[in-house]
Amino acid sequence: PEKYLAKEIKFKFLNQEKILKTPIKWNSKEWERLWQFNLHYFDWARLTLEEAIKNGNWIKNSSIIDPLIDAWIESNPPGIGDGWHSYTISLRCRNWIWLFNFCPALITEKRSESLWNQICWLNSHPEFCHGGNHWLENLITLSIASIHFDGIKAKKIEKDSLNKPEKELHKQILSDGGHEER
């Protein structure tokens, strides 16, 4: 895949544009952590495909996504780096699912296995201690992602994650309709 990857890739997050050299250093100290988190979210990949489909440039613009998904998998071993932060997993998994659903050609055994490993990691490392949006993002992702897999564990994750958002929302939304953080 690396032979199809451009030597430089332009990314824009948080009103900052950067040219990243490939292979991408996914856990670099070169930029702020929030910027780095955004790189791991893969929102850029979903937006690239949406734009490419809208403009009829799907083939040209999609060729960048294949090698970057694989590069992310190869460069981010389980549990190491910001890519394995529960919040980044939550957003990335939903973006990968979107990509895979709209572009089945992107699905490979390696990518499906990585997605499943991320879901399992998220399930065992939720951010319930933080509550709020992080916990809800975790639960939403687990609910959505688990239905894409078969098996006892996937069904258990689905059932568990579907039962918890209501409890969290009751805690966050007060009887007067306001939010607990006011």
mmCIF file with all atom_site columns, C-alpha atoms in Angstrom:
data_model
loop_
_atom_site.group_PDB
_atom_site.id
_atom_site.type_symbol
_atom_site.label_atom_id
_atom_site.label_alt_id
_atom_site.label_comp_id
_atom_site.label_asym_id
_atom_site.label_entity_id
_atom_site.label_seq_id
_atom_site.pdbx_PDB_ins_code
_atom_site.Cartn_x
_atom_site.Cartn_y
_atom_site.Cartn_z
_atom_site.occupancy
_atom_site.B_iso_or_equiv
_atom_site.pdbx_formal_charge
_atom_site.auth_seq_id
_atom_site.auth_comp_id
_atom_site.auth_asym_id
_atom_site.auth_atom_id
_atom_site.pdbx_PDB_model_num
ATOM 1   C CA . PRO A 1 1   ? 0.000   0.000   0.000  1.00 0.00 ? 1   PRO A CA 1
ATOM 2   C CA . GLU A 1 2   ? 2.831   2.445   0.718  1.00 0.00 ? 2   GLU A CA 1
ATOM 3   C CA . LYS A 1 3   ? 3.705   2.633   -2.981 1.00 0.00 ? 3   LYS A CA 1
ATOM 4   C CA . TYR A 1 4   ? 0.276   4.223   -3.613 1.00 0.00 ? 4   TYR A CA 1
ATOM 5   C CA . LEU A 1 5   ? 0.676   6.738   -0.821 1.00 0.00 ? 5   LEU A CA 1
ATOM 6   C CA . ALA A 1 6   ? 1.726   10.278  -1.613 1.00 0.00 ? 6   ALA A CA 1
ATOM 7   C CA . LYS A 1 7   ? 4.957   11.451  -0.008 1.00 0.00 ? 7   LYS A CA 1
ATOM 8   C CA . GLU A 1 8   ? 3.108   14.369  1.554  1.00 0.00 ? 8   GLU A CA 1
ATOM 9   C CA . ILE A 1 9   ? -0.519  14.649  2.623  1.00 0.00 ? 9   ILE A CA 1
ATOM 10  C CA . LYS A 1 10  ? -2.308  17.854  3.532  1.00 0.00 ? 10  LYS A CA 1
ATOM 11  C CA . PHE A 1 11  ? -4.585  17.786  6.576  1.00 0.00 ? 11  PHE A CA 1
ATOM 12  C CA . LYS A 1 12  ? -6.630  20.571  8.064  1.00 0.00 ? 12  LYS A CA 1
ATOM 13  C CA . PHE A 1 13  ? -8.000  20.450  11.602 1.00 0.00 ? 13  PHE A CA 1
ATOM 14  C CA . LEU A 1 14  ? -8.994  23.166  14.004 1.00 0.00 ? 14  LEU A CA 1
ATOM 15  C CA . ASN A 1 15  ? -8.264  25.847  11.385 1.00 0.00 ? 15  ASN A CA 1
ATOM 16  C CA . GLN A 1 16  ? -4.676  24.656  11.090 1.00 0.00 ? 16  GLN A CA 1
ATOM 17  C CA . GLU A 1 17  ? -3.354  23.158  7.910  1.00 0.00 ? 17  GLU A CA 1
ATOM 18  C CA . LYS A 1 18  ? -0.311  20.912  8.009  1.00 0.00 ? 18  LYS A CA 1
ATOM 19  C CA . ILE A 1 19  ? 1.591   18.944  5.433  1.00 0.00 ? 19  ILE A CA 1
ATOM 20  C CA . LEU A 1 20  ? 2.420   15.531  6.860  1.00 0.00 ? 20  LEU A CA 1
ATOM 21  C CA . LYS A 1 21  ? 5.203   13.457  5.418  1.00 0.00 ? 21  LYS A CA 1
ATOM 22  C CA . THR A 1 22  ? 4.557   9.759   4.963  1.00 0.00 ? 22  THR A CA 1
ATOM 23  C CA . PRO A 1 23  ? 4.782   7.500   6.689  1.00 0.00 ? 23  PRO A CA 1
ATOM 24  C CA . ILE A 1 24  ? 2.724   9.510   9.157  1.00 0.00 ? 24  ILE A CA 1
ATOM 25  C CA . LYS A 1 25  ? 4.013   9.686   12.706 1.00 0.00 ? 25  LYS A CA 1
ATOM 26  C CA . TRP A 1 26  ? 0.680   9.004   14.359 1.00 0.00 ? 26  TRP A CA 1
ATOM 27  C CA . ASN A 1 27  ? 1.974   9.681   17.876 1.00 0.00 ? 27  ASN A CA 1
ATOM 28  C CA . SER A 1 28  ? 4.320   12.575  17.259 1.00 0.00 ? 28  SER A CA 1
ATOM 29  C CA . LYS A 1 29  ? 5.251   15.326  19.673 1.00 0.00 ? 29  LYS A CA 1
ATOM 30  C CA . GLU A 1 30  ? 5.361   17.763  16.738 1.00 0.00 ? 30  GLU A CA 1
ATOM 31  C CA . TRP A 1 31  ? 1.843   19.087  17.308 1.00 0.00 ? 31  TRP A CA 1
ATOM 32  C CA . GLU A 1 32  ? -0.682  19.695  20.030 1.00 0.00 ? 32  GLU A CA 1
ATOM 33  C CA . ARG A 1 33  ? -2.426  16.684  21.462 1.00 0.00 ? 33  ARG A CA 1
ATOM 34  C CA . LEU A 1 34  ? -5.910  17.794  20.353 1.00 0.00 ? 34  LEU A CA 1
ATOM 35  C CA . TRP A 1 35  ? -4.624  18.126  16.787 1.00 0.00 ? 35  TRP A CA 1
ATOM 36  C CA . GLN A 1 36  ? -3.109  14.665  17.053 1.00 0.00 ? 36  GLN A CA 1
ATOM 37  C CA . PHE A 1 37  ? -6.389  13.255  18.425 1.00 0.00 ? 37  PHE A CA 1
ATOM 38  C CA . ASN A 1 38  ? -8.164  14.668  15.360 1.00 0.00 ? 38  ASN A CA 1
ATOM 39  C CA . LEU A 1 39  ? -5.734  12.819  13.112 1.00 0.00 ? 39  LEU A CA 1
ATOM 40  C CA . HIS A 1 40  ? -6.637  9.551   14.888 1.00 0.00 ? 40  HIS A CA 1
ATOM 41  C CA . TYR A 1 41  ? -10.406 10.189  14.627 1.00 0.00 ? 41  TYR A CA 1
ATOM 42  C CA . PHE A 1 42  ? -10.411 9.614   10.845 1.00 0.00 ? 42  PHE A CA 1
ATOM 43  C CA . ASP A 1 43  ? -13.062 12.322  10.388 1.00 0.00 ? 43  ASP A CA 1
ATOM 44  C CA . TRP A 1 44  ? -10.830 13.544  7.562  1.00 0.00 ? 44  TRP A CA 1
ATOM 45  C CA . ALA A 1 45  ? -11.277 10.213  5.738  1.00 0.00 ? 45  ALA A CA 1
ATOM 46  C CA . ARG A 1 46  ? -15.061 10.373  5.934  1.00 0.00 ? 46  ARG A CA 1
ATOM 47  C CA . LEU A 1 47  ? -15.021 14.013  4.794  1.00 0.00 ? 47  LEU A CA 1
ATOM 48  C CA . THR A 1 48  ? -12.635 13.138  1.949  1.00 0.00 ? 48  THR A CA 1
ATOM 49  C CA . LEU A 1 49  ? -15.019 10.462  0.690  1.00 0.00 ? 49  LEU A CA 1
ATOM 50  C CA . GLU A 1 50  ? -18.077 12.657  1.077  1.00 0.00 ? 50  GLU A CA 1
ATOM 51  C CA . GLU A 1 51  ? -16.379 15.405  -0.951 1.00 0.00 ? 51  GLU A CA 1
ATOM 52  C CA . ALA A 1 52  ? -15.051 12.959  -3.535 1.00 0.00 ? 52  ALA A CA 1
ATOM 53  C CA . ILE A 1 53  ? -18.463 11.380  -4.050 1.00 0.00 ? 53  ILE A CA 1
ATOM 54  C CA . LYS A 1 54  ? -20.084 14.805  -4.333 1.00 0.00 ? 54  LYS A CA 1
ATOM 55  C CA . ASN A 1 55  ? -17.522 15.949  -6.935 1.00 0.00 ? 55  ASN A CA 1
ATOM 56  C CA . GLY A 1 56  ? -17.297 12.686  -8.845 1.00 0.00 ? 56  GLY A CA 1
ATOM 57  C CA . ASN A 1 57  ? -13.610 12.239  -7.941 1.00 0.00 ? 57  ASN A CA 1
ATOM 58  C CA . TRP A 1 58  ? -14.146 9.085   -5.924 1.00 0.00 ? 58  TRP A CA 1
ATOM 59  C CA . ILE A 1 59  ? -11.440 6.934   -7.518 1.00 0.00 ? 59  ILE A CA 1
ATOM 60  C CA . LYS A 1 60  ? -8.706  9.583   -7.347 1.00 0.00 ? 60  LYS A CA 1
ATOM 61  C CA . ASN A 1 61  ? -9.468  10.770  -3.807 1.00 0.00 ? 61  ASN A CA 1
ATOM 62  C CA . SER A 1 62  ? -10.253 7.393   -2.280 1.00 0.00 ? 62  SER A CA 1
ATOM 63  C CA . SER A 1 63  ? -6.843  5.945   -3.100 1.00 0.00 ? 63  SER A CA 1
ATOM 64  C CA . ILE A 1 64  ? -5.329  7.841   -0.179 1.00 0.00 ? 64  ILE A CA 1
ATOM 65  C CA . ILE A 1 65  ? -7.614  6.195   2.401  1.00 0.00 ? 65  ILE A CA 1
ATOM 66  C CA . ASP A 1 66  ? -6.652  2.550   1.811  1.00 0.00 ? 66  ASP A CA 1
ATOM 67  C CA . PRO A 1 67  ? -2.970  2.917   2.678  1.00 0.00 ? 67  PRO A CA 1
ATOM 68  C CA . LEU A 1 68  ? -3.639  5.302   5.563  1.00 0.00 ? 68  LEU A CA 1
ATOM 69  C CA . ILE A 1 69  ? -5.999  2.872   7.297  1.00 0.00 ? 69  ILE A CA 1
ATOM 70  C CA . ASP A 1 70  ? -3.371  0.147   6.916  1.00 0.00 ? 70  ASP A CA 1
ATOM 71  C CA . ALA A 1 71  ? -0.608  2.499   8.048  1.00 0.00 ? 71  ALA A CA 1
ATOM 72  C CA . TRP A 1 72  ? -2.640  3.383   11.133 1.00 0.00 ? 72  TRP A CA 1
ATOM 73  C CA . ILE A 1 73  ? -3.106  -0.314  11.976 1.00 0.00 ? 73  ILE A CA 1
ATOM 74  C CA . GLU A 1 74  ? 0.589   -1.077  11.504 1.00 0.00 ? 74  GLU A CA 1
ATOM 75  C CA . SER A 1 75  ? 1.782   1.989   13.447 1.00 0.00 ? 75  SER A CA 1
ATOM 76  C CA . ASN A 1 76  ? -0.576  1.761   16.415 1.00 0.00 ? 76  ASN A CA 1
ATOM 77  C CA . PRO A 1 77  ? -0.229  -1.513  18.299 1.00 0.00 ? 77  PRO A CA 1
ATOM 78  C CA . PRO A 1 78  ? -3.063  -2.185  20.759 1.00 0.00 ? 78  PRO A CA 1
ATOM 79  C CA . GLY A 1 79  ? -2.961  -0.093  23.898 1.00 0.00 ? 79  GLY A CA 1
ATOM 80  C CA . ILE A 1 80  ? -0.096  2.163   22.802 1.00 0.00 ? 80  ILE A CA 1
ATOM 81  C CA . GLY A 1 81  ? -0.449  5.846   21.944 1.00 0.00 ? 81  GLY A CA 1
ATOM 82  C CA . ASP A 1 82  ? -3.282  8.327   21.551 1.00 0.00 ? 82  ASP A CA 1
ATOM 83  C CA . GLY A 1 83  ? -4.983  6.148   18.951 1.00 0.00 ? 83  GLY A CA 1
ATOM 84  C CA . TRP A 1 84  ? -5.944  3.806   21.788 1.00 0.00 ? 84  TRP A CA 1
ATOM 85  C CA . HIS A 1 85  ? -7.494  6.485   23.957 1.00 0.00 ? 85  HIS A CA 1
ATOM 86  C CA . SER A 1 86  ? -11.131 5.456   24.426 1.00 0.00 ? 86  SER A CA 1
ATOM 87  C CA . TYR A 1 87  ? -12.445 8.698   22.969 1.00 0.00 ? 87  TYR A CA 1
ATOM 88  C CA . THR A 1 88  ? -10.325 8.464   19.799 1.00 0.00 ? 88  THR A CA 1
ATOM 89  C CA . ILE A 1 89  ? -11.409 4.833   19.391 1.00 0.00 ? 89  ILE A CA 1
ATOM 90  C CA . SER A 1 90  ? -15.052 5.878   19.738 1.00 0.00 ? 90  SER A CA 1
ATOM 91  C CA . LEU A 1 91  ? -14.857 8.384   16.913 1.00 0.00 ? 91  LEU A CA 1
ATOM 92  C CA . ARG A 1 92  ? -12.525 6.378   14.665 1.00 0.00 ? 92  ARG A CA 1
ATOM 93  C CA . CYS A 1 93  ? -14.632 3.208   14.852 1.00 0.00 ? 93  CYS A CA 1
ATOM 94  C CA . ARG A 1 94  ? -17.749 5.076   13.781 1.00 0.00 ? 94  ARG A CA 1
ATOM 95  C CA . ASN A 1 95  ? -15.844 6.685   10.907 1.00 0.00 ? 95  ASN A CA 1
ATOM 96  C CA . TRP A 1 96  ? -14.425 3.340   9.788  1.00 0.00 ? 96  TRP A CA 1
ATOM 97  C CA . ILE A 1 97  ? -17.890 1.788   9.927  1.00 0.00 ? 97  ILE A CA 1
ATOM 98  C CA . TRP A 1 98  ? -19.225 4.647   7.803  1.00 0.00 ? 98  TRP A CA 1
ATOM 99  C CA . LEU A 1 99  ? -16.365 4.168   5.320  1.00 0.00 ? 99  LEU A CA 1
ATOM 100 C CA . PHE A 1 100 ? -16.856 0.399   5.185  1.00 0.00 ? 100 PHE A CA 1
ATOM 101 C CA . ASN A 1 101 ? -20.620 0.694   4.712  1.00 0.00 ? 101 ASN A CA 1
ATOM 102 C CA . PHE A 1 102 ? -20.391 3.243   1.914  1.00 0.00 ? 102 PHE A CA 1
ATOM 103 C CA . CYS A 1 103 ? -17.280 1.711   0.354  1.00 0.00 ? 103 CYS A CA 1
ATOM 104 C CA . PRO A 1 104 ? -17.288 -2.058  0.835  1.00 0.00 ? 104 PRO A CA 1
ATOM 105 C CA . ALA A 1 105 ? -14.079 -2.246  -1.230 1.00 0.00 ? 105 ALA A CA 1
ATOM 106 C CA . LEU A 1 106 ? -12.295 -0.795  1.812  1.00 0.00 ? 106 LEU A CA 1
ATOM 107 C CA . ILE A 1 107 ? -13.161 -3.841  3.933  1.00 0.00 ? 107 ILE A CA 1
ATOM 108 C CA . THR A 1 108 ? -10.355 -6.339  4.378  1.00 0.00 ? 108 THR A CA 1
ATOM 109 C CA . GLU A 1 109 ? -9.872  -9.073  6.927  1.00 0.00 ? 109 GLU A CA 1
ATOM 110 C CA . LYS A 1 110 ? -7.045  -7.072  8.527  1.00 0.00 ? 110 LYS A CA 1
ATOM 111 C CA . ARG A 1 111 ? -9.220  -3.953  8.854  1.00 0.00 ? 111 ARG A CA 1
ATOM 112 C CA . SER A 1 112 ? -12.217 -5.878  10.192 1.00 0.00 ? 112 SER A CA 1
ATOM 113 C CA . GLU A 1 113 ? -9.982  -7.567  12.741 1.00 0.00 ? 113 GLU A CA 1
ATOM 114 C CA . SER A 1 114 ? -8.532  -4.203  13.780 1.00 0.00 ? 114 SER A CA 1
ATOM 115 C CA . LEU A 1 115 ? -12.014 -2.726  14.118 1.00 0.00 ? 115 LEU A CA 1
ATOM 116 C CA . TRP A 1 116 ? -13.106 -5.650  16.299 1.00 0.00 ? 116 TRP A CA 1
ATOM 117 C CA . ASN A 1 117 ? -9.962  -5.323  18.450 1.00 0.00 ? 117 ASN A CA 1
ATOM 118 C CA . GLN A 1 118 ? -10.691 -1.626  18.933 1.00 0.00 ? 118 GLN A CA 1
ATOM 119 C CA . ILE A 1 119 ? -14.282 -2.367  19.940 1.00 0.00 ? 119 ILE A CA 1
ATOM 120 C CA . CYS A 1 120 ? -13.096 -4.967  22.457 1.00 0.00 ? 120 CYS A CA 1
ATOM 121 C CA . TRP A 1 121 ? -10.518 -2.529  23.825 1.00 0.00 ? 121 TRP A CA 1
ATOM 122 C CA . LEU A 1 122 ? -13.152 0.196   24.155 1.00 0.00 ? 122 LEU A CA 1
ATOM 123 C CA . ASN A 1 123 ? -15.515 -2.215  25.866 1.00 0.00 ? 123 ASN A CA 1
ATOM 124 C CA . SER A 1 124 ? -12.875 -3.059  28.451 1.00 0.00 ? 124 SER A CA 1
ATOM 125 C CA . HIS A 1 125 ? -11.580 0.552   28.814 1.00 0.00 ? 125 HIS A CA 1
ATOM 126 C CA . PRO A 1 126 ? -14.706 2.765   28.896 1.00 0.00 ? 126 PRO A CA 1
ATOM 127 C CA . GLU A 1 127 ? -14.657 6.306   30.224 1.00 0.00 ? 127 GLU A CA 1
ATOM 128 C CA . PHE A 1 128 ? -17.566 5.928   32.615 1.00 0.00 ? 128 PHE A CA 1
ATOM 129 C CA . CYS A 1 129 ? -15.478 7.602   35.323 1.00 0.00 ? 129 CYS A CA 1
ATOM 130 C CA . HIS A 1 130 ? -15.629 10.836  33.309 1.00 0.00 ? 130 HIS A CA 1
ATOM 131 C CA . GLY A 1 131 ? -19.319 10.587  32.519 1.00 0.00 ? 131 GLY A CA 1
ATOM 132 C CA . GLY A 1 132 ? -20.707 13.113  30.098 1.00 0.00 ? 132 GLY A CA 1
ATOM 133 C CA . ASN A 1 133 ? -19.878 13.189  26.429 1.00 0.00 ? 133 ASN A CA 1
ATOM 134 C CA . HIS A 1 134 ? -16.905 10.803  26.577 1.00 0.00 ? 134 HIS A CA 1
ATOM 135 C CA . TRP A 1 135 ? -18.950 8.056   28.228 1.00 0.00 ? 135 TRP A CA 1
ATOM 136 C CA . LEU A 1 136 ? -21.861 8.654   25.855 1.00 0.00 ? 136 LEU A CA 1
ATOM 137 C CA . GLU A 1 137 ? -19.524 8.571   22.825 1.00 0.00 ? 137 GLU A CA 1
ATOM 138 C CA . ASN A 1 138 ? -18.132 5.245   24.083 1.00 0.00 ? 138 ASN A CA 1
ATOM 139 C CA . LEU A 1 139 ? -21.623 3.779   24.515 1.00 0.00 ? 139 LEU A CA 1
ATOM 140 C CA . ILE A 1 140 ? -22.889 5.025   21.158 1.00 0.00 ? 140 ILE A CA 1
ATOM 141 C CA . THR A 1 141 ? -19.888 3.510   19.402 1.00 0.00 ? 141 THR A CA 1
ATOM 142 C CA . LEU A 1 142 ? -20.199 0.204   21.224 1.00 0.00 ? 142 LEU A CA 1
ATOM 143 C CA . SER A 1 143 ? -23.908 0.069   20.332 1.00 0.00 ? 143 SER A CA 1
ATOM 144 C CA . ILE A 1 144 ? -23.321 0.836   16.655 1.00 0.00 ? 144 ILE A CA 1
ATOM 145 C CA . ALA A 1 145 ? -20.129 -1.171  16.223 1.00 0.00 ? 145 ALA A CA 1
ATOM 146 C CA . SER A 1 146 ? -21.236 -4.345  17.975 1.00 0.00 ? 146 SER A CA 1
ATOM 147 C CA . ILE A 1 147 ? -24.096 -4.932  15.532 1.00 0.00 ? 147 ILE A CA 1
ATOM 148 C CA . HIS A 1 148 ? -21.558 -5.218  12.702 1.00 0.00 ? 148 HIS A CA 1
ATOM 149 C CA . PHE A 1 149 ? -20.152 -8.422  14.167 1.00 0.00 ? 149 PHE A CA 1
ATOM 150 C CA . ASP A 1 150 ? -21.529 -11.848 14.960 1.00 0.00 ? 150 ASP A CA 1
ATOM 151 C CA . GLY A 1 151 ? -20.945 -13.909 18.048 1.00 0.00 ? 151 GLY A CA 1
ATOM 152 C CA . ILE A 1 152 ? -21.735 -14.089 21.711 1.00 0.00 ? 152 ILE A CA 1
ATOM 153 C CA . LYS A 1 153 ? -19.311 -11.340 22.713 1.00 0.00 ? 153 LYS A CA 1
ATOM 154 C CA . ALA A 1 154 ? -20.662 -8.913  20.091 1.00 0.00 ? 154 ALA A CA 1
ATOM 155 C CA . LYS A 1 155 ? -24.240 -9.560  21.276 1.00 0.00 ? 155 LYS A CA 1
ATOM 156 C CA . LYS A 1 156 ? -23.212 -9.012  24.901 1.00 0.00 ? 156 LYS A CA 1
ATOM 157 C CA . ILE A 1 157 ? -21.480 -5.718  24.054 1.00 0.00 ? 157 ILE A CA 1
ATOM 158 C CA . GLU A 1 158 ? -24.572 -4.619  22.121 1.00 0.00 ? 158 GLU A CA 1
ATOM 159 C CA . LYS A 1 159 ? -26.959 -5.474  24.955 1.00 0.00 ? 159 LYS A CA 1
ATOM 160 C CA . ASP A 1 160 ? -24.785 -3.887  27.657 1.00 0.00 ? 160 ASP A CA 1
ATOM 161 C CA . SER A 1 161 ? -24.131 -0.695  25.710 1.00 0.00 ? 161 SER A CA 1
ATOM 162 C CA . LEU A 1 162 ? -27.779 -0.195  24.735 1.00 0.00 ? 162 LEU A CA 1
ATOM 163 C CA . ASN A 1 163 ? -28.916 -0.309  28.371 1.00 0.00 ? 163 ASN A CA 1
ATOM 164 C CA . LYS A 1 164 ? -26.497 2.283   29.746 1.00 0.00 ? 164 LYS A CA 1
ATOM 165 C CA . PRO A 1 165 ? -27.134 5.563   27.850 1.00 0.00 ? 165 PRO A CA 1
ATOM 166 C CA . GLU A 1 166 ? -30.576 6.029   29.403 1.00 0.00 ? 166 GLU A CA 1
ATOM 167 C CA . LYS A 1 167 ? -29.083 5.886   32.904 1.00 0.00 ? 167 LYS A CA 1
ATOM 168 C CA . GLU A 1 168 ? -26.393 8.408   31.973 1.00 0.00 ? 168 GLU A CA 1
ATOM 169 C CA . LEU A 1 169 ? -28.885 10.765  30.339 1.00 0.00 ? 169 LEU A CA 1
ATOM 170 C CA . HIS A 1 170 ? -31.127 10.639  33.423 1.00 0.00 ? 170 HIS A CA 1
ATOM 171 C CA . LYS A 1 171 ? -28.115 11.624  35.490 1.00 0.00 ? 171 LYS A CA 1
ATOM 172 C CA . GLN A 1 172 ? -27.115 14.462  33.175 1.00 0.00 ? 172 GLN A CA 1
ATOM 173 C CA . ILE A 1 173 ? -30.556 15.913  32.425 1.00 0.00 ? 173 ILE A CA 1
ATOM 174 C CA . LEU A 1 174 ? -32.124 17.371  35.534 1.00 0.00 ? 174 LEU A CA 1
ATOM 175 C CA . SER A 1 175 ? -35.851 17.342  36.348 1.00 0.00 ? 175 SER A CA 1
ATOM 176 C CA . ASP A 1 176 ? -36.121 20.990  35.206 1.00 0.00 ? 176 ASP A CA 1
ATOM 177 C CA . GLY A 1 177 ? -34.692 20.026  31.796 1.00 0.00 ? 177 GLY A CA 1
ATOM 178 C CA . GLY A 1 178 ? -31.332 21.636  32.470 1.00 0.00 ? 178 GLY A CA 1
ATOM 179 C CA . HIS A 1 179 ? -27.967 19.926  32.231 1.00 0.00 ? 179 HIS A CA 1
ATOM 180 C CA . GLU A 1 180 ? -26.128 18.864  35.379 1.00 0.00 ? 180 GLU A CA 1
ATOM 181 C CA . GLU A 1 181 ? -23.178 21.137  34.515 1.00 0.00 ? 181 GLU A CA 1
ATOM 182 C CA . ARG A 1 182 ? -25.584 24.066  34.047 1.00 0.00 ? 182 ARG A CA 1
#
